[in-house]
Coordinates of C-alpha atoms and ligand atoms in Angstrom, one line a residue:
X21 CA -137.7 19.5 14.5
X22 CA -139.2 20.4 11.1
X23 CA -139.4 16.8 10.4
X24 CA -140.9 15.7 13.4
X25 CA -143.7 18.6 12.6
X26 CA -144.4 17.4 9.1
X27 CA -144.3 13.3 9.9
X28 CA -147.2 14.1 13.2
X29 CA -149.8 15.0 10.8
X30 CA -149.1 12.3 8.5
X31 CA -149.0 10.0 11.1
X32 CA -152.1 11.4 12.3
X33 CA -153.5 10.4 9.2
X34 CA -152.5 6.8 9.3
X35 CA -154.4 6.1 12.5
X36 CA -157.3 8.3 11.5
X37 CA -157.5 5.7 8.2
X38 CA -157.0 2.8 10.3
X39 CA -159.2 3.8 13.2
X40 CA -161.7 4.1 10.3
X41 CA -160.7 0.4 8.8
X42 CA -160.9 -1.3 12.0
X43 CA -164.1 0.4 12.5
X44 CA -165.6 -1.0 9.4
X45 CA -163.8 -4.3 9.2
X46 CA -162.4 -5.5 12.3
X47 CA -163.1 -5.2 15.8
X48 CA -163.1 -1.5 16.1
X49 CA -163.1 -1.7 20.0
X50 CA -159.9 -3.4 20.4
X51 CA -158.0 0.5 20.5
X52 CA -155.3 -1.2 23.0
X53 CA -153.2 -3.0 21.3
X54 CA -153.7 -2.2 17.5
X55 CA -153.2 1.3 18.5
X56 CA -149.9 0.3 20.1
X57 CA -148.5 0.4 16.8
X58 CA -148.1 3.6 16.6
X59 CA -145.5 5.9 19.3
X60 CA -146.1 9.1 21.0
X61 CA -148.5 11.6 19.9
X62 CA -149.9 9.8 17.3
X63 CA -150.6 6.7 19.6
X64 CA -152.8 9.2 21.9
X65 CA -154.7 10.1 18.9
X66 CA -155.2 6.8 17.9
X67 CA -156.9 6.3 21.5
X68 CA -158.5 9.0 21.7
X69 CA -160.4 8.3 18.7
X70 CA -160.8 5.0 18.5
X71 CA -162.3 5.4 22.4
X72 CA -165.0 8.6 20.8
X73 CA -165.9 6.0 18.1
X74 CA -166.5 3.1 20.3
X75 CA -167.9 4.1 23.1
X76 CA -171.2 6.2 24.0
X77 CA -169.7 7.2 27.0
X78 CA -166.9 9.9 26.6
X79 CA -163.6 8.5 27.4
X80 CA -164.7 5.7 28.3
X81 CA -164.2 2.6 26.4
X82 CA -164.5 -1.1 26.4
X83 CA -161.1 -3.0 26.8
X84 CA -160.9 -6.2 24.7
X85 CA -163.7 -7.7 25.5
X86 CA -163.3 -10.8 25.0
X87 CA -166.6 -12.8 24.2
X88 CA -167.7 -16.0 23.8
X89 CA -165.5 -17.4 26.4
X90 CA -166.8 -20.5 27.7
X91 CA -167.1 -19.4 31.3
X92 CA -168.4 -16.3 30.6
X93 CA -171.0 -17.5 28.3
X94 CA -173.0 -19.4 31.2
X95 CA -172.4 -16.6 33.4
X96 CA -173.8 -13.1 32.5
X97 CA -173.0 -12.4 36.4
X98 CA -169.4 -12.5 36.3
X99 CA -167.3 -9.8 34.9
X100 CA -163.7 -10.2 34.7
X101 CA -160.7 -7.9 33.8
X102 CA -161.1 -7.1 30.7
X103 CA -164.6 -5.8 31.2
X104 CA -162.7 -3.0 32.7
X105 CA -162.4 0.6 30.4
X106 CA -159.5 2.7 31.5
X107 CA -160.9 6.7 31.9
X108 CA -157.2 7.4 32.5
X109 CA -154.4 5.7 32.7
X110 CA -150.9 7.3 33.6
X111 CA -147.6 6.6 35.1
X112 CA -148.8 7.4 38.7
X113 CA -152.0 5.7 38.4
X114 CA -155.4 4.7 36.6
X115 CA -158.7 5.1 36.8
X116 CA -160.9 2.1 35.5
X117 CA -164.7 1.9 34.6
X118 CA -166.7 -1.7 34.9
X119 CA -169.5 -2.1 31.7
X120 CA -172.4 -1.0 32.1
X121 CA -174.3 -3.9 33.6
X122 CA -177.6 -4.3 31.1
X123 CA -175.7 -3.5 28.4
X124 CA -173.8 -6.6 30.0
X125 CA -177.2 -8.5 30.3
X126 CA -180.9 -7.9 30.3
X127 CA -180.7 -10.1 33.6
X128 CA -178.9 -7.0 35.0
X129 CA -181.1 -4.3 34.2
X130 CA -182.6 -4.4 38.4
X131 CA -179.0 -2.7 38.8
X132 CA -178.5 -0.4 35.5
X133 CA -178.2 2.9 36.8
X134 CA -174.6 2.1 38.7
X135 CA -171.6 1.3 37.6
X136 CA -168.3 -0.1 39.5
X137 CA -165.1 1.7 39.3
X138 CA -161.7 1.5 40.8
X139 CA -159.2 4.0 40.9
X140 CA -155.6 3.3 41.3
X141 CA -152.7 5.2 42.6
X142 CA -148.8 4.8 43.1
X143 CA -146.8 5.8 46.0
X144 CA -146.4 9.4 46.6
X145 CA -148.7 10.6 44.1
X146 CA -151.7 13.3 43.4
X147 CA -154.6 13.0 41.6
X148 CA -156.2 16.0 40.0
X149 CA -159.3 17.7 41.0
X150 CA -162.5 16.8 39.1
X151 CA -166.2 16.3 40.0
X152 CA -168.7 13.6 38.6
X153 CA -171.9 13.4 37.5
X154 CA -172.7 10.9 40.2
X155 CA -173.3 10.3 44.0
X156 CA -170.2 7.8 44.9
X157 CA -169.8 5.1 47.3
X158 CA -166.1 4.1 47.9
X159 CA -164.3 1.1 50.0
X160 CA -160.5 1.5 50.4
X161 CA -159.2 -1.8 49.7
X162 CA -155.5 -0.8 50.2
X163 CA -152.7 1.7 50.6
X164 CA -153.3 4.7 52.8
X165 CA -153.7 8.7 51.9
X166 CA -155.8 11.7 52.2
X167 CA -158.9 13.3 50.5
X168 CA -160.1 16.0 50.5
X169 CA -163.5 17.0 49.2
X170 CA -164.9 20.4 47.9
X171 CA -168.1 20.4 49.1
X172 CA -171.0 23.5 49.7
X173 CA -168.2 26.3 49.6
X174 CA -165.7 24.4 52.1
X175 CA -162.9 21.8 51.8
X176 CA -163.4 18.6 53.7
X177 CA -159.9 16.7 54.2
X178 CA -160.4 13.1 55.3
X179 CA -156.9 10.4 56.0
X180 CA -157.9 6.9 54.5
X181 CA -156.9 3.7 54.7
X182 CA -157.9 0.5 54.5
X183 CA -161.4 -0.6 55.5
X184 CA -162.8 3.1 55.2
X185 CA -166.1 3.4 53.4
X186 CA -167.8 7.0 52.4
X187 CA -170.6 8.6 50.5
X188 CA -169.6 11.4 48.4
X189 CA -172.3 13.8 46.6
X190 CA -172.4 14.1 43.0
X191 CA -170.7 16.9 42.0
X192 CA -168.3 17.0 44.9
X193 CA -164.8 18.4 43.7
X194 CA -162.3 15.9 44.6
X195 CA -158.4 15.5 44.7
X196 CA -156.3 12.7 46.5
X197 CA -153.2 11.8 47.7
X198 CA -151.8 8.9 48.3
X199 CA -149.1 9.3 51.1
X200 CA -147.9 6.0 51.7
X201 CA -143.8 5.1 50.9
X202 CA -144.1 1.9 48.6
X203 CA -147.9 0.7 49.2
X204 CA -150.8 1.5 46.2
X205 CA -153.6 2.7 47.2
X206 CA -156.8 1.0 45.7
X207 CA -160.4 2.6 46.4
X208 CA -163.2 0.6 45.0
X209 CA -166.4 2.8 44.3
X210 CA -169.9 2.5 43.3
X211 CA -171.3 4.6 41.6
X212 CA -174.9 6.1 40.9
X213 CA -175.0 8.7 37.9
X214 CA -177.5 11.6 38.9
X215 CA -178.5 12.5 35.0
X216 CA -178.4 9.4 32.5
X217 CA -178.8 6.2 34.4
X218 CA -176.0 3.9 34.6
X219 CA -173.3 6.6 32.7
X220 CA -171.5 9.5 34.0
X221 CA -168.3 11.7 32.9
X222 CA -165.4 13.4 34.8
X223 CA -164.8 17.0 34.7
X224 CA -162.0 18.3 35.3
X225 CA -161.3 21.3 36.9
X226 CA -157.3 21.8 36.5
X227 CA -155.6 20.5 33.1
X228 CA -154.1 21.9 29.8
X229 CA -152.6 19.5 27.4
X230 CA -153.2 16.2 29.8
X231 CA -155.7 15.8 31.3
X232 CA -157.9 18.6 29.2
X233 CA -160.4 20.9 31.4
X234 CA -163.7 21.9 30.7
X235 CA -163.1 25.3 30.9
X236 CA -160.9 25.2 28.0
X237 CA -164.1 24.7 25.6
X238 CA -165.8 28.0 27.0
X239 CA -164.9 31.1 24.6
X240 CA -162.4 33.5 24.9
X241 CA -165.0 36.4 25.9
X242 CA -166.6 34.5 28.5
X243 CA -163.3 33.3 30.0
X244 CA -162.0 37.1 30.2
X245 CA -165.6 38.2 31.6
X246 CA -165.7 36.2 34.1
X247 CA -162.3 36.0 35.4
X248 CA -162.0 39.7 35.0
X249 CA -159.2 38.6 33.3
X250 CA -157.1 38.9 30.0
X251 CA -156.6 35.5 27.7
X252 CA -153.2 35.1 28.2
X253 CA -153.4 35.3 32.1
X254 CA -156.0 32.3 31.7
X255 CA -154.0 30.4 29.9
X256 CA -150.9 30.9 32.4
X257 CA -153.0 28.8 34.9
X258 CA -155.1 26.5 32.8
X259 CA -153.2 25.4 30.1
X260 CA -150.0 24.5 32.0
X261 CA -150.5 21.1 33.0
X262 CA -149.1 18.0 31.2
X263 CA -148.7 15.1 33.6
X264 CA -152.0 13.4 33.3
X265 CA -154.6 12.5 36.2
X266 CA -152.2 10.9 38.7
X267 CA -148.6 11.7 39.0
X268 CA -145.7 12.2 41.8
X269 CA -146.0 14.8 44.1
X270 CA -142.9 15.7 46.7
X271 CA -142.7 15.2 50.6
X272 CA -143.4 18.5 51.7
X273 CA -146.4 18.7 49.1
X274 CA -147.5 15.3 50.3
X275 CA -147.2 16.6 53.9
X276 CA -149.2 19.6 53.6
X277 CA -152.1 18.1 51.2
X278 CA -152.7 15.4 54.5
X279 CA -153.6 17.8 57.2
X280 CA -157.3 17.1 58.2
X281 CA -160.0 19.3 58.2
X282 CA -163.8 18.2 59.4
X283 CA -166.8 19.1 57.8
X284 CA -170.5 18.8 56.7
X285 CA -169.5 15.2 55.0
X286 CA -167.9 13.8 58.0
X287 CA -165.1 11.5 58.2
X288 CA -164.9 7.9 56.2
X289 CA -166.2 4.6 58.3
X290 CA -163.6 2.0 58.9
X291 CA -165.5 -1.1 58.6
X292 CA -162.9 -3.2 59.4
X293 CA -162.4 -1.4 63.0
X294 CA -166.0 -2.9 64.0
X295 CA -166.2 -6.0 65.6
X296 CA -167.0 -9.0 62.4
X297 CA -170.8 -10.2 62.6
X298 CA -169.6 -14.2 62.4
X299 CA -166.2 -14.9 63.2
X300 CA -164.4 -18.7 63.4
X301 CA -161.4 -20.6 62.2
X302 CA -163.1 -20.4 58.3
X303 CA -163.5 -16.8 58.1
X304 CA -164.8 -13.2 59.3
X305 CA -167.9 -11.1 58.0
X306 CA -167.7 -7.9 58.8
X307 CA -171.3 -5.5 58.3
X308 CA -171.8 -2.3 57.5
X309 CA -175.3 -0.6 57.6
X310 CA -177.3 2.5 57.5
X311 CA -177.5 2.3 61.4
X312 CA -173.2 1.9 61.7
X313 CA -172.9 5.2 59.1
X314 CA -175.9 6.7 58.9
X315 CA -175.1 8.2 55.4
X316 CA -175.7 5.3 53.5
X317 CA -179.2 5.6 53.9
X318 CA -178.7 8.1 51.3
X319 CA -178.2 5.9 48.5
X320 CA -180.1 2.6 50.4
X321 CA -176.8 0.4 50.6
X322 CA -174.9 -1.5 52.8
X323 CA -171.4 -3.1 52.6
X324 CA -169.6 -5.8 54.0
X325 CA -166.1 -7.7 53.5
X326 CA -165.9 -11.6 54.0
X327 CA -162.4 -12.8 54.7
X328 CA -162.6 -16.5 54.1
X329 CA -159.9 -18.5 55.0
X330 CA -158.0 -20.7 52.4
X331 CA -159.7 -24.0 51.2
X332 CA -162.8 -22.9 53.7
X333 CA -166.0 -21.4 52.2
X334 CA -169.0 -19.3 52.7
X335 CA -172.3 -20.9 53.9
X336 CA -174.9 -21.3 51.2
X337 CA -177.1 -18.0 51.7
X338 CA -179.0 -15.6 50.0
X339 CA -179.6 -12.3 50.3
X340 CA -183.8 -11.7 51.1
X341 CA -183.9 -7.8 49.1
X342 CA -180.7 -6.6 48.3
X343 CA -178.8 -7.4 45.0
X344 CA -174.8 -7.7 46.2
X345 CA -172.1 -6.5 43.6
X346 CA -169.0 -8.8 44.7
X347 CA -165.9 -7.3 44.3
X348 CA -162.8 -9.7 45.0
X349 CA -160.4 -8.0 47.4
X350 CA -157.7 -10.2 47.4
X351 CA -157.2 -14.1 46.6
X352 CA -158.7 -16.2 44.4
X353 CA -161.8 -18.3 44.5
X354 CA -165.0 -19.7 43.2
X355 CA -168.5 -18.8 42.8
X356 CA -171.3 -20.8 42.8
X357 CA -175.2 -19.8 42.1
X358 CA -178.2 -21.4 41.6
X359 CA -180.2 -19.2 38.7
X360 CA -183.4 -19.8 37.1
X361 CA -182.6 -17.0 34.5
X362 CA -179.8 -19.1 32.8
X363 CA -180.5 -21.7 30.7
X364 CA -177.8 -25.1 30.9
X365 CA -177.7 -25.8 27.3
X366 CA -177.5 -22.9 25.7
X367 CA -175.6 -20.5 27.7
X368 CA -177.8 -17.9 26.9
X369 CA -180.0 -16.2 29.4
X370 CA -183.2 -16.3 28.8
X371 CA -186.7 -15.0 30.0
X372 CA -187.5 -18.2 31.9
X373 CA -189.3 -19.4 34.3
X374 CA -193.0 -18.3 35.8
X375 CA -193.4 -14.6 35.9
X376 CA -196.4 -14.8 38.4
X377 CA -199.2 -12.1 38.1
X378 CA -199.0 -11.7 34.0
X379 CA -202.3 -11.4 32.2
X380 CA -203.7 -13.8 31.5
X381 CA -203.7 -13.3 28.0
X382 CA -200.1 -12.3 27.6
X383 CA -199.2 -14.9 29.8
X384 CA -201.2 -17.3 26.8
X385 CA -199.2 -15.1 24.7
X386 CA -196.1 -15.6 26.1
X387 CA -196.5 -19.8 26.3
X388 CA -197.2 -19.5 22.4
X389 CA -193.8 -17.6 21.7
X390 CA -192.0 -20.1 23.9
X391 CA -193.5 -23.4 22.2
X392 CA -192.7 -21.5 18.8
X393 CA -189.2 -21.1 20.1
X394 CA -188.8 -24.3 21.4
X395 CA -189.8 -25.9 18.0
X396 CA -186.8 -24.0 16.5
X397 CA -184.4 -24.7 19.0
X398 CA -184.0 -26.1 22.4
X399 CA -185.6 -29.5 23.0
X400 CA -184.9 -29.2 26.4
X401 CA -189.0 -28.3 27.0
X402 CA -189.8 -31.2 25.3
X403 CA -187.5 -33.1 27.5
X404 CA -188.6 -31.8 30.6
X405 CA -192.8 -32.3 30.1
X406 CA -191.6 -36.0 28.8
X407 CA -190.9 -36.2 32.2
X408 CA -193.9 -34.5 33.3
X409 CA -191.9 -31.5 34.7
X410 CA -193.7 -28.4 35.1
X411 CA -192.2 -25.4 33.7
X412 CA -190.5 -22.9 35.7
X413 CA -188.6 -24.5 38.2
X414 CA -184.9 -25.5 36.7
X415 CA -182.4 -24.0 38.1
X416 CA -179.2 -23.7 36.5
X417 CA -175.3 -23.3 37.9
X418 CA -173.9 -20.2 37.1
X419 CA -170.0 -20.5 38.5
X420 CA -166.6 -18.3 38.2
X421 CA -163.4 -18.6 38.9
X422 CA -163.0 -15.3 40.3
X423 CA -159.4 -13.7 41.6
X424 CA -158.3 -9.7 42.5
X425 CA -160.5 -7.2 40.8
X426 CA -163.3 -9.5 39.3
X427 CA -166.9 -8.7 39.9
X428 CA -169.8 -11.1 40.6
X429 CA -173.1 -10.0 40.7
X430 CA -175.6 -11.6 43.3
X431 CA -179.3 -10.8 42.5
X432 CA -182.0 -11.2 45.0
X433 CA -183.0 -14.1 46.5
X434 CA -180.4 -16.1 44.4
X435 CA -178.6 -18.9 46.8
X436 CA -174.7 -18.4 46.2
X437 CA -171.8 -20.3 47.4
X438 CA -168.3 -18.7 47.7
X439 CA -164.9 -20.8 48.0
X440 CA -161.5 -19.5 48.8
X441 CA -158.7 -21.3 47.2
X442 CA -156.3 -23.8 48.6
X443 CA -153.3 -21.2 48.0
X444 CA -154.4 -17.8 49.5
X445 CA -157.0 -16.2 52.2
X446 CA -159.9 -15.2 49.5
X447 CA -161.1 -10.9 50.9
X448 CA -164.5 -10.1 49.1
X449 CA -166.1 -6.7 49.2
X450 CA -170.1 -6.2 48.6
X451 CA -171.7 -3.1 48.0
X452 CA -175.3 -4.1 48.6
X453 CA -178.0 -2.4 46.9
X454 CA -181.9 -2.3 47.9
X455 CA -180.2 -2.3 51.2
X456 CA -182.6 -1.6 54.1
X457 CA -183.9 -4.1 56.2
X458 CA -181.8 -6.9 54.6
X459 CA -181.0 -9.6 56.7
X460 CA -179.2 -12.5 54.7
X461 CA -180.5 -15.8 54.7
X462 CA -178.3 -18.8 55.8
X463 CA -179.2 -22.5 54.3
X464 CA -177.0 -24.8 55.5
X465 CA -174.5 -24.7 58.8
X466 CA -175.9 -24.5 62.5
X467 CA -178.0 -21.0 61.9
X468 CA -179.6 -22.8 58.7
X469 CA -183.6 -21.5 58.8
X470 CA -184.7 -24.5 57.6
X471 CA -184.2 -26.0 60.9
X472 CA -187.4 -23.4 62.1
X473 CA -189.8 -26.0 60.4
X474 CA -191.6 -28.0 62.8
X475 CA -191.2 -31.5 62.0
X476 CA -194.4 -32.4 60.3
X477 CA -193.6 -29.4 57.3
X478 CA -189.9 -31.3 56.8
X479 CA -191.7 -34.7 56.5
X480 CA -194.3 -33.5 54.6
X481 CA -191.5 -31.1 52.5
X482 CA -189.2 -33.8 51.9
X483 CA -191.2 -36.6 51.7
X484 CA -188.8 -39.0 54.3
X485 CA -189.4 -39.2 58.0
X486 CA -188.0 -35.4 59.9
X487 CA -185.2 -37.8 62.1
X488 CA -183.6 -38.0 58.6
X489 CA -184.1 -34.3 57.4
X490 CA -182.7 -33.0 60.6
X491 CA -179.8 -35.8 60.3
X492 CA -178.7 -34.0 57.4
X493 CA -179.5 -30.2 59.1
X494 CA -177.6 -31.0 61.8
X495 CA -174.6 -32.4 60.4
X496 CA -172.4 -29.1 59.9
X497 CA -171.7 -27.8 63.4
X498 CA -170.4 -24.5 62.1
X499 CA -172.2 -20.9 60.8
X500 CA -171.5 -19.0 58.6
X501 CA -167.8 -19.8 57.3
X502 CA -167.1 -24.2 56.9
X503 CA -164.4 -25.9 56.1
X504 CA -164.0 -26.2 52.5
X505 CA -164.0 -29.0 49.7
X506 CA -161.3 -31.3 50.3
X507 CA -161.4 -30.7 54.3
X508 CA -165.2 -31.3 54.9
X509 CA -164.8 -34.2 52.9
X510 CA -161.6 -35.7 54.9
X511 CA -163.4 -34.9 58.1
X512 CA -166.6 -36.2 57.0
X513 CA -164.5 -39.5 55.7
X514 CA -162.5 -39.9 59.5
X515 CA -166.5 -39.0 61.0
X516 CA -167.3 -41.6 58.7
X517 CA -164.6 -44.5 59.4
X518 CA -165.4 -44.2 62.9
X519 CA -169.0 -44.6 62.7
Ligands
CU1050 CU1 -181.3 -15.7 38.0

């Protein structure tokens, strides 16, 4: 026991130096596995640090990041696993933080003030009390429990399940359950911090050892003062707890915690329970607005889950105002989006294209800094006026393979494309943001609103006589959800042999 006292300081000491090496010389973000090393307490320290000293956030931290990955590189909309930071992690469950988006990319700095999380729990567990600085937005994805919600001197306790979707005020306390015998439950959230844009922290309210709880920083004085209370009485009640954020609870704890209890908040929205908005053989969109649950008129958002079937796809579309964060349910798939703001050759997004209504003089400006930059680097400028091409309107590919838990971020007005795989049924979530009065756009399929045009704009437009252009817009019979790759091209083959 003496032995074990005097080797935790000096082990202490080891990951303090090495925290400090790394820090210096290496990667000093890559706390995971280097701190792995090490076993027990001194492990946690090694964390702990390692997360203070690479993050700005506390307890948050970036999770190898991997960069320079070839997909990646083109894409600054894509965020994949590893661009996940663990808040907590514990046997019963974890809590994970996506990067903050324009730290991610300039590109994403329309959506910097949110951030994605999801939160994880086992079978049979609890998670502990805590409030954020930050109005919330959650989708169950799966798994089924209660939550309860400490809101304006009552507690609110909801059942969720799958498919429910609810607003949350900042500063709400909140503590969960999930009730269910062998299923996780898995709650996707956005969030919008109230006092720094795009970060926000988690207080806790209960703790001790693991997790810690604010109140343990307040002084001794205080603490007696306003408990009426001696020190060590405190301490009885605050200083107990060891298990972490998430752990086990028992049946007849579970039981009790998932009695209901209505309140100012009301209960969760299911969205799945409302009837889809486009339904066929390729897929189902289901819609949720501020007119379904009124409360997300509170932070201006919407939601919706497309279930596209295996091998089919999503109609090209885009989205007129809001900017969608895609979060991938279930399955894998592809993404595929035409963006000015990428450049091909590079990889590097760039400030491109016309920015229309500069001044004049900064836009003079501006064309001198890009022919200086073009001189050092890129010839694809020079390229593109060789051919007489006018500048701003190249559009590159930005595409992901995306599966479970990946992000893909859809600006405004950017066409997108999203294909399920040939293996699995591919469930996307969007929270949409910029929400109201949103009404996506469809460009190809039998609700495509090119076909509004009268027929002199599509001859004019496309420069070829309007039987052809509407040839071409009438040649998908289905909205919304088509038959994917290999099938539209079989079919179109067999359409095409029998010609
Ligand atoms: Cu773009």
């Amino acid at each position: 026991m003496a032995c074990a006292k005097l080797l935790l300081p000096i082990l202490l000491l080891i990951s303090f130096a090495f925290v400090a090496f790394s820090f210096r010389y290496g990667n000093p973000c890559d706390c995971e596995s280097s701190c792995r090393e090490y076993k027990g307490e001194a492990q946690v320290t090694c964390m702990r640090i390692c997360k203070q000293i690479c993050s700005e956030e506390p307890g948050i931290k970036p999770e190898n990041p991997r960069r320079g990955e070839r997909e990646e590189r083109h894409n600054p909309y894509y965020f994949g696993k590893e661009r996940y930071a663990h808040v907590a992690k514990t046997e019963g469950g974890n809590f994970r933080v996506l990067e903050n988006f324009s730290r991610r990319s300039k590109l994403l700095k329309g959506i910097e003030k949110y951030r994605v999380a999801i939160l994880e729990t086992e079978p049979r567990t609890f998670a502990m009390p805590s409030h954020l600085d930050a109005d919330e937005l959650f989708y169950v994805m799966s798994g089924e429990g209660t939550i309860s919600i400490l809101y304006q001197e009552n507690r609110e306790t909801y059942e969720i399940r799958r498919g429910d979707i609810m607003m949350i005020p900042a500063g709400s306390i909140i503590y969960q359950v999930n009730k269910h015998q062998t299923e996780r439950l898995r709650i996707a959230m956005l969030l919008c911090p109230v006092s720094m844009p795009g970060q926000f922290v988690e207080f806790m309210q209960a703790g001790g050892q693991n997790p810690e709880t604010f109140w343990n920083s307040f002084s001794d004085e205080i603490l007696e003062a306003a408990f009426n209370a001696p020190r060590e009485r405190f301490e009885r009640v605050f200083q107990r707890q060891s298990k972490g954020e998430i752990f086990r609870a028992s049946d007849e704890q579970i039981k009790a915690l998932s009695k209901s209890s209505k309140g100012k908040l009301g209960k969760p929205f299911n969205i799945l329970n409302k009837r889809p908005s486009f339904s066929n053989n390729h897929g189902q969109l289901f819609e949720v607005t501020s007119d379904d649950y009124a409360r997300l008129k509170e932070g201006d958002f919407d939601v919706s889950i497309a279930n596209i079937t295996r091998g089919s796809m999503m109609a090209p579309n885009y989205n007129p105002k809001a900017t969608k964060i895609a979060i991938v349910v279930q399955g894998c798939g592809d993404f595929e989006m035409a963006c000015p703001h990428v450049s091909r050759e590079s990889g590097e997004e760039e400030e491109r294209g016309r920015e229309w209504g500069r001044e004049e003089e900064s836009e003079r400006e501006w064309r001198r800094e890009r022919g200086r930059e073009r001189d050092h680097g890129s010839e694809r400028g020079e390229r593109r006026s060789e051919r007489g091409e006018t500048e701003g309107h190249t559009y590159s590919l930005v595409q992901s393979r995306v599966c479970r838990g990946d992000v893909f971020v859809i600006p405004a007005a950017h066409p997108v494309v999203a294909v399920a795989s040939r293996d699995n049924n591919l469930q996307i979530l969007c929270f949409g943001i910029n929400a109201e009065n949103n009404m996506k756009v469809f460009l190809a399929g039998k609700n495509n609103v090119l076909k509004q045009m009268e027929k002199e704009a599509k001859e004019l437009a496309f420069n070829t006589p309007a039987t052809e252009v509407d040839r071409l817009l009438n040649a998908q019979p289905e909205s919304v959800f088509f038959a994917g790759l290999g099938e539209a091209r079989h079919g179109h083959d067999q359409r095409h042999a029998s010609e």
